[in-house]
Coordinates of C-alpha atoms in Angstrom, one line a residue:
Chain A
M1 CA -72.9 2.2 -28.5
N2 CA -75.1 3.5 -25.8
D3 CA -72.7 4.2 -22.9
V4 CA -71.7 7.6 -24.2
V5 CA -72.5 11.2 -23.8
A6 CA -72.6 13.8 -26.5
A7 CA -70.0 16.5 -26.2
V8 CA -69.1 19.8 -27.9
D9 CA -66.1 21.9 -27.3
V10 CA -66.3 25.4 -28.8
G11 CA -63.0 26.9 -29.7
G12 CA -62.0 30.2 -31.3
T13 CA -61.8 28.9 -34.8
T14 CA -63.3 25.4 -34.7
M15 CA -65.9 23.4 -32.7
K16 CA -65.1 19.8 -31.9
G17 CA -67.9 17.4 -31.3
G18 CA -68.4 13.7 -30.7
F19 CA -69.5 11.0 -28.2
V20 CA -67.4 10.4 -25.1
A21 CA -67.3 7.2 -23.1
R22 CA -66.7 7.2 -19.3
D23 CA -63.1 6.4 -19.8
G24 CA -62.6 9.4 -22.1
T25 CA -62.6 7.5 -25.3
I26 CA -64.0 9.6 -28.2
H27 CA -66.3 8.2 -30.9
G28 CA -67.6 9.8 -34.0
F29 CA -65.3 12.8 -33.8
E30 CA -66.3 15.8 -36.0
R31 CA -64.9 19.2 -36.5
R32 CA -66.9 22.2 -37.6
P33 CA -65.8 25.9 -38.2
T34 CA -66.9 28.4 -35.5
P35 CA -68.5 31.2 -37.5
R36 CA -67.0 33.9 -35.3
A37 CA -66.9 36.5 -38.1
E38 CA -70.6 36.2 -38.6
G39 CA -71.5 37.6 -35.1
P40 CA -72.6 36.4 -31.7
D41 CA -76.0 34.9 -32.8
R42 CA -74.6 32.9 -35.6
V43 CA -72.1 31.3 -33.3
I44 CA -74.9 30.4 -30.9
A45 CA -76.9 28.9 -33.7
A46 CA -73.9 26.9 -34.9
V47 CA -73.4 25.6 -31.4
S48 CA -77.0 24.6 -30.8
G49 CA -77.1 23.0 -34.3
F50 CA -74.1 20.9 -33.5
V51 CA -75.7 19.9 -30.1
A52 CA -79.0 19.1 -31.8
D53 CA -77.2 16.9 -34.5
L54 CA -75.3 14.9 -31.8
T55 CA -78.2 14.3 -29.5
R56 CA -80.7 13.3 -32.2
P57 CA -81.2 9.6 -32.0
R58 CA -79.6 7.8 -34.9
A59 CA -78.5 4.3 -35.9
G60 CA -76.5 2.8 -33.1
V61 CA -75.9 5.9 -31.0
R62 CA -78.2 7.2 -28.2
P63 CA -76.2 9.5 -26.0
L64 CA -77.3 9.6 -22.3
A65 CA -76.6 13.3 -21.8
V66 CA -74.8 16.2 -23.3
G67 CA -71.9 18.4 -22.2
L68 CA -70.9 21.7 -23.7
A69 CA -67.7 23.6 -23.1
V70 CA -67.4 27.3 -24.2
P71 CA -64.8 30.0 -23.6
G72 CA -65.1 33.2 -21.6
L73 CA -66.8 33.7 -18.2
V74 CA -69.2 30.8 -17.8
T75 CA -71.6 29.6 -15.1
A76 CA -73.7 26.4 -15.2
R77 CA -76.6 28.6 -16.4
H78 CA -75.1 31.3 -18.6
A79 CA -72.2 32.1 -20.9
V80 CA -71.8 35.3 -19.0
F81 CA -69.1 37.0 -21.2
S82 CA -67.0 36.1 -24.2
A83 CA -64.8 38.7 -25.8
A84 CA -64.0 36.3 -28.7
F85 CA -67.7 35.8 -29.6
G86 CA -69.2 39.0 -28.3
W87 CA -71.4 37.1 -25.9
R88 CA -73.2 38.7 -23.0
D89 CA -75.4 36.6 -20.6
V90 CA -76.4 33.9 -23.1
P91 CA -78.6 31.4 -21.2
A92 CA -77.7 27.8 -21.4
A93 CA -81.1 27.1 -23.0
S94 CA -80.0 28.9 -26.1
F95 CA -77.5 26.2 -26.7
F96 CA -79.5 23.2 -25.7
G97 CA -82.8 24.2 -27.4
D98 CA -85.2 21.3 -27.3
V99 CA -82.8 18.6 -26.2
E100 CA -84.5 16.4 -23.7
L101 CA -81.3 14.8 -22.2
P102 CA -79.6 16.0 -19.1
A103 CA -77.4 18.8 -20.2
A104 CA -74.5 20.8 -18.7
L105 CA -72.7 24.0 -19.7
G106 CA -69.2 24.7 -18.6
H107 CA -66.0 26.6 -19.1
D108 CA -63.8 25.2 -21.9
V109 CA -60.4 25.6 -20.2
R110 CA -61.6 24.5 -16.8
S111 CA -63.3 21.4 -18.3
A112 CA -60.1 20.6 -20.1
G113 CA -58.3 20.9 -16.8
E114 CA -60.8 18.4 -15.3
A115 CA -60.1 16.1 -18.2
E116 CA -56.4 16.5 -17.5
L117 CA -57.0 15.6 -13.9
A118 CA -59.2 12.6 -14.8
Y119 CA -57.3 11.2 -17.8
G120 CA -54.0 13.0 -18.3
E121 CA -50.9 14.2 -16.6
G122 CA -52.7 15.5 -13.6
G123 CA -54.1 12.2 -12.5
R124 CA -51.1 10.8 -10.7
G125 CA -51.3 12.2 -7.2
V126 CA -50.1 15.7 -8.2
Q127 CA -52.2 18.2 -6.3
D128 CA -51.1 21.6 -7.5
V129 CA -51.2 21.9 -11.3
L130 CA -51.5 24.7 -13.9
Y131 CA -53.1 23.4 -17.0
L132 CA -52.4 25.9 -19.8
P133 CA -54.0 25.3 -23.2
I134 CA -52.3 27.5 -25.8
G135 CA -54.6 27.8 -28.7
T136 CA -56.1 30.8 -30.6
G137 CA -55.9 32.4 -27.1
I138 CA -54.4 31.4 -23.8
A139 CA -56.2 30.7 -20.5
G140 CA -55.3 28.5 -17.6
A141 CA -57.1 26.0 -15.4
V142 CA -55.8 26.5 -11.9
V143 CA -55.7 23.2 -9.8
L144 CA -55.0 23.7 -6.2
S145 CA -54.9 20.9 -3.6
G146 CA -56.4 18.6 -6.2
A147 CA -59.4 20.8 -7.1
L148 CA -60.1 23.4 -9.7
Y149 CA -60.0 26.9 -8.3
G150 CA -62.2 29.6 -9.9
G151 CA -61.5 32.6 -7.7
A152 CA -63.8 35.0 -6.0
G153 CA -65.8 35.6 -9.2
G154 CA -65.0 32.8 -11.6
W155 CA -62.2 34.7 -13.3
A156 CA -59.1 32.9 -12.0
G157 CA -56.5 31.5 -14.4
Q158 CA -56.4 34.5 -16.9
V159 CA -52.7 33.7 -17.4
G160 CA -53.0 34.8 -21.0
H161 CA -53.4 38.4 -19.9
I162 CA -50.5 38.6 -17.4
P163 CA -48.6 41.7 -18.5
V164 CA -45.2 40.1 -19.3
W165 CA -43.8 43.2 -21.0
P166 CA -45.8 46.1 -19.6
D167 CA -46.4 48.7 -22.3
G168 CA -45.4 46.1 -24.9
V169 CA -47.6 45.2 -27.9
A170 CA -51.4 45.8 -27.8
C171 CA -53.6 42.9 -26.9
G172 CA -57.1 42.4 -28.1
C173 CA -58.3 42.7 -24.5
G174 CA -57.4 46.3 -24.4
Q175 CA -54.3 45.9 -22.2
R176 CA -50.7 46.0 -23.5
G177 CA -47.9 43.4 -23.2
C178 CA -50.1 40.5 -22.4
L179 CA -48.7 37.0 -22.6
G180 CA -51.3 36.1 -25.2
A181 CA -50.2 39.0 -27.5
Y182 CA -46.8 37.2 -27.9
A183 CA -47.5 33.5 -27.4
S184 CA -51.0 32.6 -28.5
G185 CA -51.3 30.6 -31.7
R186 CA -52.9 33.6 -33.3
A187 CA -50.2 36.0 -32.1
V188 CA -47.4 33.8 -33.3
A189 CA -48.9 33.4 -36.7
E190 CA -49.9 37.0 -37.1
R191 CA -46.6 38.4 -35.9
Y192 CA -44.8 36.4 -38.6
G193 CA -47.5 36.9 -41.2
V194 CA -48.7 33.4 -41.8
E195 CA -51.9 31.5 -41.3
R196 CA -50.9 29.1 -38.6
A197 CA -48.4 29.1 -35.7
E198 CA -47.0 25.6 -36.6
E199 CA -45.6 27.2 -39.8
V200 CA -43.6 29.6 -37.7
V201 CA -42.3 26.7 -35.6
R202 CA -41.3 24.8 -38.7
L203 CA -39.5 27.8 -40.3
A204 CA -37.7 28.5 -37.0
A205 CA -36.4 25.0 -37.0
Q206 CA -35.1 25.5 -40.5
G207 CA -33.2 28.5 -39.3
D208 CA -35.4 31.3 -40.6
V209 CA -34.1 34.3 -38.7
R210 CA -37.4 36.2 -38.4
A211 CA -39.3 33.0 -37.4
R212 CA -36.7 32.3 -34.7
A213 CA -37.2 35.8 -33.3
V214 CA -41.0 35.5 -33.2
W215 CA -40.9 32.0 -31.7
G216 CA -38.1 32.9 -29.3
E217 CA -40.1 35.9 -28.0
A218 CA -43.2 33.7 -27.6
V219 CA -41.2 31.2 -25.5
E220 CA -39.6 34.0 -23.4
A221 CA -43.1 35.5 -22.8
L222 CA -44.3 32.1 -21.6
A223 CA -41.2 31.7 -19.4
L224 CA -41.9 35.0 -17.8
A225 CA -45.6 34.2 -17.2
L226 CA -44.8 30.8 -15.8
A227 CA -42.1 32.2 -13.5
T228 CA -44.7 34.6 -12.2
Y229 CA -47.3 31.9 -11.8
T230 CA -44.7 29.7 -10.0
L231 CA -43.8 32.5 -7.6
V232 CA -47.4 33.2 -6.8
A233 CA -49.0 29.7 -6.6
D234 CA -46.0 27.3 -6.3
P235 CA -47.4 24.5 -8.6
A236 CA -45.8 21.0 -8.7
L237 CA -46.5 20.7 -12.4
I238 CA -47.4 22.8 -15.4
V239 CA -49.1 21.0 -18.3
L240 CA -49.2 22.7 -21.7
G241 CA -52.0 21.9 -24.0
G242 CA -53.8 23.2 -27.1
G243 CA -52.6 23.5 -30.7
V244 CA -49.3 25.4 -30.0
A245 CA -48.2 22.7 -27.5
L246 CA -48.2 20.2 -30.4
A247 CA -44.8 21.8 -31.2
G248 CA -43.5 19.5 -28.5
D249 CA -39.8 19.7 -27.8
A250 CA -39.5 22.9 -29.9
L251 CA -41.6 24.4 -27.1
V252 CA -40.8 22.7 -23.9
V253 CA -37.0 22.3 -24.2
P254 CA -36.2 26.0 -24.6
L255 CA -39.1 26.9 -22.2
R256 CA -37.8 24.7 -19.4
E257 CA -34.4 26.4 -19.7
R258 CA -35.7 29.9 -19.8
L259 CA -38.1 29.3 -16.9
A260 CA -35.3 28.1 -14.8
G261 CA -33.3 31.2 -15.8
R262 CA -36.1 33.4 -14.6
L263 CA -36.3 31.7 -11.1
A264 CA -33.1 32.6 -9.3
F265 CA -33.8 31.3 -5.8
R266 CA -36.1 28.3 -6.3
A267 CA -36.4 25.3 -8.6
A268 CA -38.8 25.4 -11.5
P269 CA -41.8 23.1 -11.4
E270 CA -42.0 20.3 -13.9
V271 CA -43.3 21.4 -17.4
R272 CA -44.9 18.8 -19.7
V273 CA -47.0 18.7 -22.8
S274 CA -50.5 17.3 -22.3
R275 CA -50.9 13.7 -23.4
L276 CA -54.5 14.5 -24.3
G277 CA -53.3 16.7 -27.2
A278 CA -56.0 18.9 -28.7
M279 CA -58.8 16.5 -27.3
A280 CA -58.7 17.6 -23.7
G281 CA -61.4 20.2 -24.2
L282 CA -63.8 17.6 -25.8
M283 CA -63.0 15.1 -23.1
G284 CA -63.8 17.8 -20.6
A285 CA -67.1 18.5 -22.3
G286 CA -67.8 14.8 -22.0
L287 CA -67.1 15.0 -18.3
L288 CA -69.7 17.8 -18.0
G289 CA -72.2 15.4 -19.7
W290 CA -71.4 12.5 -17.4
R291 CA -71.9 14.8 -14.4
A292 CA -75.2 16.1 -15.8
L293 CA -76.3 12.5 -16.0
S294 CA -75.4 11.8 -12.4
G295 CA -76.9 15.1 -11.2
V296 CA -73.6 16.5 -10.0
Q297 CA -73.0 20.2 -10.6
G298 CA -70.6 21.0 -13.5
S299 CA -67.3 22.7 -13.3
G300 CA -68.8 26.1 -13.8
Chain B
M1 CA -52.2 38.8 33.5
N2 CA -52.0 35.1 32.9
D3 CA -54.2 34.6 29.8
V4 CA -51.5 35.5 27.3
V5 CA -48.9 33.8 25.1
A6 CA -45.5 35.1 24.5
A7 CA -44.9 36.1 20.9
V8 CA -41.9 37.2 18.7
D9 CA -42.1 38.4 15.1
V10 CA -38.6 38.5 13.5
G11 CA -38.4 41.2 10.8
G12 CA -35.6 42.2 8.5
T13 CA -34.4 45.1 10.7
T14 CA -36.3 44.8 14.0
M15 CA -37.8 42.0 16.1
K16 CA -41.1 42.7 17.8
G17 CA -42.0 40.8 21.0
G18 CA -44.7 40.9 23.6
F19 CA -47.6 39.0 25.1
V20 CA -50.7 38.4 23.1
A21 CA -54.2 37.8 24.5
R22 CA -56.8 35.6 22.7
D23 CA -58.5 38.6 21.3
G24 CA -55.2 39.8 19.8
T25 CA -54.5 42.5 22.4
I26 CA -50.8 43.1 22.8
H27 CA -49.2 43.7 26.2
G28 CA -45.6 44.6 27.1
F29 CA -44.7 45.4 23.6
E30 CA -40.9 45.5 23.0
R31 CA -38.8 46.1 19.9
R32 CA -35.2 44.9 19.5
P33 CA -32.8 45.3 16.5
T34 CA -32.3 42.2 14.3
P35 CA -28.5 41.9 14.2
R36 CA -28.6 40.8 10.6
A37 CA -25.2 42.3 9.7
E38 CA -23.5 40.1 12.4
G39 CA -24.4 36.8 10.6
P40 CA -26.8 33.9 10.8
D41 CA -25.8 32.6 14.3
R42 CA -26.0 36.0 16.0
V43 CA -29.6 36.4 14.7
I44 CA -30.5 33.0 16.0
A45 CA -29.0 33.9 19.4
A46 CA -30.9 37.2 19.4
V47 CA -34.1 35.5 18.7
S48 CA -33.7 32.8 21.3
G49 CA -32.6 35.4 23.8
F50 CA -35.8 37.4 23.1
V51 CA -37.9 34.2 23.5
A52 CA -36.1 33.3 26.7
D53 CA -36.7 36.8 28.2
L54 CA -40.4 36.7 27.4
T55 CA -41.0 33.2 28.7
R56 CA -39.1 33.6 31.9
P57 CA -41.6 33.9 34.7
R58 CA -41.8 37.4 36.1
A59 CA -44.0 39.5 38.2
G60 CA -47.5 39.4 36.9
V61 CA -46.9 37.6 33.6
R62 CA -46.8 33.9 33.1
P63 CA -47.3 33.2 29.4
L64 CA -49.1 29.9 28.6
A65 CA -47.2 29.2 25.4
V66 CA -44.9 30.9 22.9
G67 CA -45.2 31.6 19.2
L68 CA -42.4 32.6 16.9
A69 CA -42.8 34.0 13.3
V70 CA -39.7 34.2 11.1
P71 CA -39.3 35.0 7.4
G72 CA -38.2 32.7 4.5
L73 CA -39.2 29.1 3.9
V74 CA -40.5 27.8 7.2
T75 CA -42.0 24.5 8.5
A76 CA -43.2 23.8 12.0
R77 CA -39.8 22.2 12.7
H78 CA -37.3 24.2 10.8
A79 CA -36.4 27.6 9.4
V80 CA -35.6 25.9 6.1
F81 CA -34.2 28.9 4.2
S82 CA -33.8 32.6 4.7
A83 CA -31.9 34.7 2.2
A84 CA -32.1 37.7 4.5
F85 CA -30.4 36.0 7.4
G86 CA -28.4 33.3 5.6
W87 CA -30.3 30.6 7.4
R88 CA -30.3 27.0 6.2
D89 CA -32.3 24.3 8.0
V90 CA -32.2 25.9 11.5
P91 CA -34.2 23.5 13.8
A92 CA -37.0 25.1 15.9
A93 CA -35.1 24.0 19.0
S94 CA -32.4 26.5 18.3
F95 CA -34.9 29.3 18.9
F96 CA -36.8 27.8 21.8
G97 CA -33.8 26.5 23.8
D98 CA -34.8 25.4 27.3
V99 CA -38.3 26.9 27.2
E100 CA -40.7 24.4 28.7
L101 CA -43.9 25.9 27.4
P102 CA -45.8 24.7 24.3
A103 CA -44.0 26.4 21.4
A104 CA -44.6 26.9 17.7
L105 CA -42.6 28.2 14.8
G106 CA -44.2 29.6 11.8
H107 CA -43.9 31.8 8.7
D108 CA -44.0 35.6 9.4
V109 CA -46.2 36.6 6.4
R110 CA -48.5 33.6 6.6
S111 CA -48.9 34.2 10.4
A112 CA -49.7 37.8 9.7
G113 CA -52.2 36.7 7.1
E114 CA -53.8 34.5 9.8
A115 CA -54.0 37.5 12.1
E116 CA -55.6 39.5 9.3
L117 CA -58.2 36.7 8.9
A118 CA -58.8 36.5 12.6
Y119 CA -58.8 40.1 13.7
G120 CA -58.5 42.4 10.6
E121 CA -59.9 43.1 7.2
G122 CA -60.1 39.5 6.1
G123 CA -62.5 38.5 8.9
R124 CA -65.7 39.6 7.4
G125 CA -66.8 36.7 5.2
V126 CA -64.3 37.5 2.4
Q127 CA -63.0 34.2 1.2
D128 CA -60.3 35.1 -1.3
V129 CA -57.7 37.6 -0.1
L130 CA -54.2 38.6 -0.8
Y131 CA -52.5 39.9 2.3
L132 CA -49.4 41.8 1.2
P133 CA -47.1 43.2 3.9
I134 CA -44.7 45.7 2.4
G135 CA -41.7 46.0 4.7
T136 CA -38.0 45.7 4.3
G137 CA -39.0 43.1 1.7
I138 CA -42.4 42.0 0.1
A139 CA -44.1 38.7 0.5
G140 CA -47.7 37.7 0.3
A141 CA -50.1 35.5 2.3
V142 CA -52.4 33.8 -0.2
V143 CA -55.9 33.2 1.2
L144 CA -58.1 31.0 -1.0
S145 CA -61.6 29.9 -0.1
G146 CA -61.0 31.2 3.4
A147 CA -57.8 29.3 4.1
L148 CA -54.1 30.0 3.7
Y149 CA -52.6 28.4 0.7
G150 CA -48.9 27.3 0.8
G151 CA -48.5 25.7 -2.6
A152 CA -46.9 22.4 -3.5
G153 CA -43.7 23.1 -1.5
G154 CA -44.6 26.0 0.9
W155 CA -43.4 28.7 -1.5
A156 CA -46.6 30.2 -2.6
G157 CA -47.1 34.0 -2.3
Q158 CA -43.7 35.2 -3.4
V159 CA -45.3 38.2 -4.9
G160 CA -42.3 40.4 -4.1
H161 CA -40.4 38.5 -6.8
I162 CA -42.9 38.8 -9.7
P163 CA -40.8 40.2 -12.6
V164 CA -42.8 43.4 -13.1
W165 CA -40.2 44.8 -15.6
P166 CA -38.2 41.9 -16.9
D167 CA -34.5 42.8 -17.3
G168 CA -35.1 45.8 -15.0
V169 CA -33.1 46.6 -11.9
A170 CA -31.2 43.8 -10.1
C171 CA -32.9 42.3 -7.1
G172 CA -31.1 40.8 -4.1
C173 CA -32.6 37.4 -5.0
G174 CA -30.6 37.2 -8.2
Q175 CA -33.4 37.9 -10.6
R176 CA -34.0 41.2 -12.4
G177 CA -37.0 43.5 -12.3
C178 CA -38.7 42.0 -9.3
L179 CA -41.5 44.0 -7.6
G180 CA -39.5 44.1 -4.4
A181 CA -36.6 45.8 -6.2
Y182 CA -38.9 48.8 -6.9
A183 CA -41.5 48.8 -4.1
S184 CA -40.1 47.3 -0.9
G185 CA -39.3 49.7 1.9
R186 CA -35.7 49.1 1.4
A187 CA -35.8 49.7 -2.4
V188 CA -37.8 52.9 -2.1
A189 CA -35.3 54.3 0.5
E190 CA -32.2 53.2 -1.3
R191 CA -33.3 54.3 -4.7
Y192 CA -33.7 57.8 -3.4
G193 CA -30.8 57.7 -1.1
V194 CA -32.3 58.0 2.4
E195 CA -32.7 55.8 5.4
R196 CA -36.4 55.2 5.4
A197 CA -39.2 54.9 2.8
E198 CA -41.5 57.2 4.6
E199 CA -39.0 60.0 4.0
V200 CA -39.5 59.5 0.2
V201 CA -43.2 59.5 0.6
R202 CA -43.0 62.8 2.6
L203 CA -40.7 64.4 0.0
A204 CA -42.9 63.3 -2.8
A205 CA -45.9 64.9 -1.2
Q206 CA -43.9 68.1 -0.9
G207 CA -43.3 68.0 -4.7
D208 CA -39.7 66.8 -4.8
V209 CA -39.4 65.6 -8.4
R210 CA -37.0 62.8 -7.7
A211 CA -39.0 61.5 -4.8
R212 CA -42.1 61.6 -6.9
A213 CA -40.4 59.5 -9.6
V214 CA -39.2 56.9 -7.2
W215 CA -42.5 56.6 -5.4
G216 CA -44.4 56.7 -8.7
E217 CA -42.4 53.8 -10.0
A218 CA -43.0 51.9 -6.7
V219 CA -46.7 52.4 -7.1
E220 CA -46.7 51.4 -10.7
A221 CA -44.7 48.2 -9.9
L222 CA -47.3 47.3 -7.3
A223 CA -50.1 48.0 -9.8
L224 CA -48.5 45.6 -12.3
A225 CA -47.9 42.9 -9.7
L226 CA -51.4 43.2 -8.3
A227 CA -52.9 43.2 -11.8
T228 CA -51.1 39.9 -12.4
Y229 CA -52.2 38.4 -9.1
T230 CA -55.7 39.5 -9.9
L231 CA -55.7 37.8 -13.3
V232 CA -54.2 34.6 -11.9
A233 CA -56.1 34.2 -8.6
D234 CA -59.2 36.5 -8.8
P235 CA -59.2 37.8 -5.2
A236 CA -62.1 39.7 -3.7
L237 CA -59.8 41.8 -1.6
I238 CA -56.2 42.9 -1.4
V239 CA -55.0 44.1 2.0
L240 CA -51.7 46.0 2.2
G241 CA -49.7 45.9 5.4
G242 CA -46.2 46.5 6.7
G243 CA -44.4 49.7 7.2
V244 CA -44.8 51.1 3.7
A245 CA -48.6 50.7 3.9
L246 CA -48.6 53.2 6.7
A247 CA -48.3 55.8 3.8
G248 CA -52.1 55.3 3.6
D249 CA -53.8 57.3 1.0
A250 CA -50.4 58.3 -0.6
L251 CA -50.2 54.6 -1.5
V252 CA -53.7 53.3 -2.0
V253 CA -55.3 56.2 -3.9
P254 CA -52.8 56.2 -6.8
L255 CA -52.5 52.4 -6.6
R256 CA -56.2 51.8 -7.0
E257 CA -56.3 54.0 -10.1
R258 CA -53.2 52.4 -11.7
L259 CA -54.4 48.9 -10.9
A260 CA -57.8 49.6 -12.6
G261 CA -55.8 51.0 -15.6
R262 CA -53.9 47.7 -15.9
L263 CA -57.1 45.7 -16.0
A264 CA -58.8 46.4 -19.2
F265 CA -61.5 43.7 -19.2
R266 CA -62.4 43.1 -15.6
A267 CA -63.0 45.2 -12.5
A268 CA -60.2 45.5 -9.9
P269 CA -60.6 43.9 -6.5
E270 CA -60.9 46.1 -3.5
V271 CA -57.6 47.4 -2.2
R272 CA -57.3 48.4 1.5
V273 CA -54.7 49.1 4.1
S274 CA -54.6 46.7 7.0
R275 CA -56.2 47.9 10.2
L276 CA -53.6 45.9 12.2
G277 CA -50.8 48.2 11.0
A278 CA -47.3 46.9 11.7
M279 CA -48.6 44.6 14.5
A280 CA -50.2 41.9 12.2
G281 CA -47.0 39.8 12.4
L282 CA -46.8 39.9 16.2
M283 CA -50.5 39.1 16.5
G284 CA -49.9 36.2 14.0
A285 CA -47.0 35.0 16.2
G286 CA -49.5 35.1 19.1
L287 CA -51.9 32.9 17.1
L288 CA -49.1 30.4 16.6
G289 CA -48.7 30.4 20.4
W290 CA -52.4 29.9 21.1
R291 CA -52.4 27.0 18.6
A292 CA -49.4 25.4 20.2
L293 CA -51.3 25.5 23.5
S294 CA -54.4 23.8 22.0
G295 CA -52.2 21.3 20.3
V296 CA -53.2 22.4 16.8
Q297 CA -50.5 22.5 14.1
G298 CA -49.2 26.0 13.3
S299 CA -49.5 27.7 10.0
G300 CA -46.2 26.3 8.7

């Protein structure tokens, strides 16, 4: 197995790593905890250790390059800013250490959006797509006219911080009423008082009144944010990804209805759950690696 | 004066017409009321009458082409939909009648955005701009990477219908809590109970408590909508136009402060008032005419 790249996707609670073929197939998948509680440097060390382990030649696997996707504000050269990890201007070299393969750093959500375009729902001629992974936090990859759009400073797609209910609950970002403070996996779990959002989804399905209230508010917050996105950017398709989207119909069926209800004078765009599941980020990190190999600039 | 095109910009309460030179200079400016209360057909007749008057050869003026900017959902061939006028699929020919000049139909706000790019604040190397005329209603021209962006179906930029306070006051569009229901010229005037928004601005400056409340809520609604736009699209510049922006510092000074207050983790983009004043739409209609002359497709 030599026609693969090594790839690591760094999430808020877990890092995913493995080898990714050109067609997106993942081999040797491995999950490691992200030691966020231990501080910025420990996370950097954990990431670079994961990269080193995957790129070290071993029996049967010699990756051709390595791609790394991290959250926050990211350029090809630096992890400029991450509130989740407390990162400020971390050079790409800190992650790639002594690796002698072509290597590329990129933004996790945007890379996942690229994977969606290449392998998933976006790859069927649809030009204007919002790809919205709902995980520990929420951020979006904005695809306009078939290409990822980063904005004037690389900050586009911060859909998780749209103020859906101004002066609502406090968000970790310092604002109030953000979408993410109601609908992220962490928010759904914390607002009910359990470890994981899927537990709230399960309890809501069983008729638990408080779980239904928390989940209903999450879905309504998403409907408001997606109505706003639709009014501003007029997408043809919205693809939901990340752990929370694994709720499937429990999410998209009420969401479609509420989104239509928030758009009085125009039709709602199509809303679907990603076929790539929770692997879009890792496949996107793989695309970064393949691009590093061919000398093409990463997705930033 | 032969190097001009005829241009008409159809607004909610008044139509502006005149002759526009290549450099944007306006000659023979004329304002006529838009007979909106008299129904869809009377507005069409008033527009086509205005176009006919401007394109009829007369002493000293022989326009080379004609450009027409109208609100709503517009293509080069049809005024597809306008809630304000009750239009449904009005063919361009209905407006241009027997005019034998090259003629182009386009969207008022997008045309004004083109004028802003060509002659105004946008024309200095800034690539990512929201141009937001605040008149009878509010709609935005979304400029991304230096070009106008229409979205999947031509509906992008409906910033006036962002739900800033969900379940807030009713909007004419059928939704609740829209930006336009708080901050459009019509909303500001009606909420106070006067004819024109500038009266509310004047009274607020004089310390009238109720005027300050109405104006303050309009500014806060704009801050919320612009914070949302900023988080989604990351513009370098926001240019406010239309009649309400003539309030100048009474608008932008508190708006800049409130916008920054709604963005906890990133800087606000620059916010300026258009230098083109209320003439951006007419200059944009002129650009449509110049493009019709050169055979280039209009701005849709």
